[in-house]
């Protein structure tokens, strides 16, 4: 699908992400006609263009996803991120 706007999910060998087409085991196209896709990340009321979890030492509070398909207006979702530390063997309340 080179040169066409598609949204795809890839499964790679191993746990480490790398830009290696030889490592791709499965590629599934889930949407065609994508003209734009952006993600922004938020912590409280602050919105950031990038998020580096190792520098922030946490996940963002929310992620804004903006998707535009050919011939359509942009659609936008605000996805809250809920996470907490759980130790192995600890029971949830």
mmCIF file of C-alpha atoms in Angstrom:
data_model
loop_
_atom_site.group_PDB
_atom_site.id
_atom_site.type_symbol
_atom_site.label_atom_id
_atom_site.label_comp_id
_atom_site.label_asym_id
_atom_site.label_seq_id
_atom_site.Cartn_x
_atom_site.Cartn_y
_atom_site.Cartn_z
ATOM 1 C CA UNK A 1 0.000 0.000 0.000
ATOM 2 C CA UNK A 2 2.996 2.294 -0.548
ATOM 3 C CA UNK A 3 1.969 5.870 -1.269
ATOM 4 C CA UNK A 4 -1.575 5.371 0.078
ATOM 5 C CA UNK A 5 -2.860 6.503 3.435
ATOM 6 C CA UNK A 6 -3.535 3.395 5.480
ATOM 7 C CA UNK A 7 -3.595 2.681 9.184
ATOM 8 C CA UNK A 8 -2.048 -0.690 9.969
ATOM 9 C CA UNK A 9 -1.025 -2.785 12.943
ATOM 10 C CA UNK A 10 2.156 -4.832 12.790
ATOM 11 C CA UNK A 11 3.315 -7.755 14.899
ATOM 12 C CA UNK A 12 7.084 -8.103 15.109
ATOM 13 C CA UNK A 13 9.423 -10.786 16.343
ATOM 14 C CA UNK A 14 10.568 -10.186 19.911
ATOM 15 C CA UNK A 15 9.600 -7.485 22.368
ATOM 16 C CA UNK A 16 11.839 -4.671 21.152
ATOM 17 C CA UNK A 17 10.433 -2.219 18.586
ATOM 18 C CA UNK A 18 12.716 -1.409 15.712
ATOM 19 C CA UNK A 19 12.189 -0.159 12.184
ATOM 20 C CA UNK A 20 13.025 -3.483 10.529
ATOM 21 C CA UNK A 21 10.652 -4.735 7.837
ATOM 22 C CA UNK A 22 12.256 -8.192 8.022
ATOM 23 C CA UNK A 23 11.085 -8.513 11.639
ATOM 24 C CA UNK A 24 7.409 -7.979 10.745
ATOM 25 C CA UNK A 25 5.486 -11.242 11.125
ATOM 26 C CA UNK A 26 1.943 -9.965 10.568
ATOM 27 C CA UNK A 27 0.648 -6.706 9.070
ATOM 28 C CA UNK A 28 -3.065 -5.982 9.235
ATOM 29 C CA UNK A 29 -4.533 -2.950 7.498
ATOM 30 C CA UNK A 30 -7.377 -1.636 9.652
ATOM 31 C CA UNK A 31 -8.305 1.553 7.767
ATOM 32 C CA UNK A 32 -7.779 2.975 4.287
ATOM 33 C CA UNK A 33 -7.991 6.553 2.981
ATOM 34 C CA UNK A 34 -6.206 8.106 5.954
ATOM 35 C CA UNK A 35 -5.009 11.615 5.085
ATOM 36 C CA UNK A 36 -3.908 12.694 8.581
ATOM 37 C CA UNK A 37 -3.421 11.100 11.979
ATOM 38 C CA UNK A 38 -2.022 12.947 14.990
ATOM 39 C CA UNK A 39 -1.563 12.148 18.652
ATOM 40 C CA UNK A 40 -1.030 14.690 21.411
ATOM 41 C CA UNK A 41 -0.503 13.889 25.051
ATOM 42 C CA UNK A 42 -1.704 15.583 28.194
ATOM 43 C CA UNK A 43 -0.818 15.883 31.819
ATOM 44 C CA UNK A 44 -3.451 17.833 33.699
ATOM 45 C CA UNK A 45 -4.315 20.809 31.486
ATOM 46 C CA UNK A 46 -0.982 20.823 29.623
ATOM 47 C CA UNK A 47 -0.919 19.374 26.091
ATOM 48 C CA UNK A 48 2.332 18.121 24.535
ATOM 49 C CA UNK A 49 3.211 17.129 20.968
ATOM 50 C CA UNK A 50 5.470 14.301 22.145
ATOM 51 C CA UNK A 51 5.648 12.089 25.229
ATOM 52 C CA UNK A 52 8.710 10.282 26.526
ATOM 53 C CA UNK A 53 7.623 8.060 29.399
ATOM 54 C CA UNK A 54 11.220 7.502 30.521
ATOM 55 C CA UNK A 55 11.746 11.259 30.947
ATOM 56 C CA UNK A 56 8.288 11.958 32.391
ATOM 57 C CA UNK A 57 8.549 8.843 34.587
ATOM 58 C CA UNK A 58 4.822 8.205 34.100
ATOM 59 C CA UNK A 59 2.094 7.727 31.526
ATOM 60 C CA UNK A 60 0.173 10.747 30.232
ATOM 61 C CA UNK A 61 -3.198 11.479 31.840
ATOM 62 C CA UNK A 62 -4.842 11.454 28.413
ATOM 63 C CA UNK A 63 -4.144 11.106 24.679
ATOM 64 C CA UNK A 64 -5.908 13.159 22.002
ATOM 65 C CA UNK A 65 -6.312 11.293 18.701
ATOM 66 C CA UNK A 66 -7.205 13.274 15.580
ATOM 67 C CA UNK A 67 -8.000 11.298 12.419
ATOM 68 C CA UNK A 68 -8.904 12.598 8.968
ATOM 69 C CA UNK A 69 -10.102 10.336 6.163
ATOM 70 C CA UNK A 70 -10.138 11.293 2.474
ATOM 71 C CA UNK A 71 -13.164 13.474 1.680
ATOM 72 C CA UNK A 72 -14.208 13.811 5.332
ATOM 73 C CA UNK A 73 -13.632 16.255 8.146
ATOM 74 C CA UNK A 74 -11.353 15.473 11.040
ATOM 75 C CA UNK A 75 -12.652 13.349 13.904
ATOM 76 C CA UNK A 76 -11.202 13.746 17.365
ATOM 77 C CA UNK A 77 -11.194 11.599 20.508
ATOM 78 C CA UNK A 78 -9.861 12.329 23.973
ATOM 79 C CA UNK A 79 -8.793 9.041 25.580
ATOM 80 C CA UNK A 80 -8.191 9.068 29.349
ATOM 81 C CA UNK A 81 -5.359 6.868 30.609
ATOM 82 C CA UNK A 82 -5.956 5.134 33.925
ATOM 83 C CA UNK A 83 -3.073 3.152 35.378
ATOM 84 C CA UNK A 84 -1.812 2.207 38.797
ATOM 85 C CA UNK A 85 1.047 0.202 40.193
ATOM 86 C CA UNK A 86 0.169 -3.383 41.051
ATOM 87 C CA UNK A 87 2.690 -5.809 42.483
ATOM 88 C CA UNK A 88 2.727 -9.393 41.280
ATOM 89 C CA UNK A 89 0.658 -11.525 43.627
ATOM 90 C CA UNK A 90 -1.155 -8.497 45.090
ATOM 91 C CA UNK A 91 -4.927 -8.741 45.045
ATOM 92 C CA UNK A 92 -6.955 -5.838 43.686
ATOM 93 C CA UNK A 93 -9.339 -4.189 46.140
#
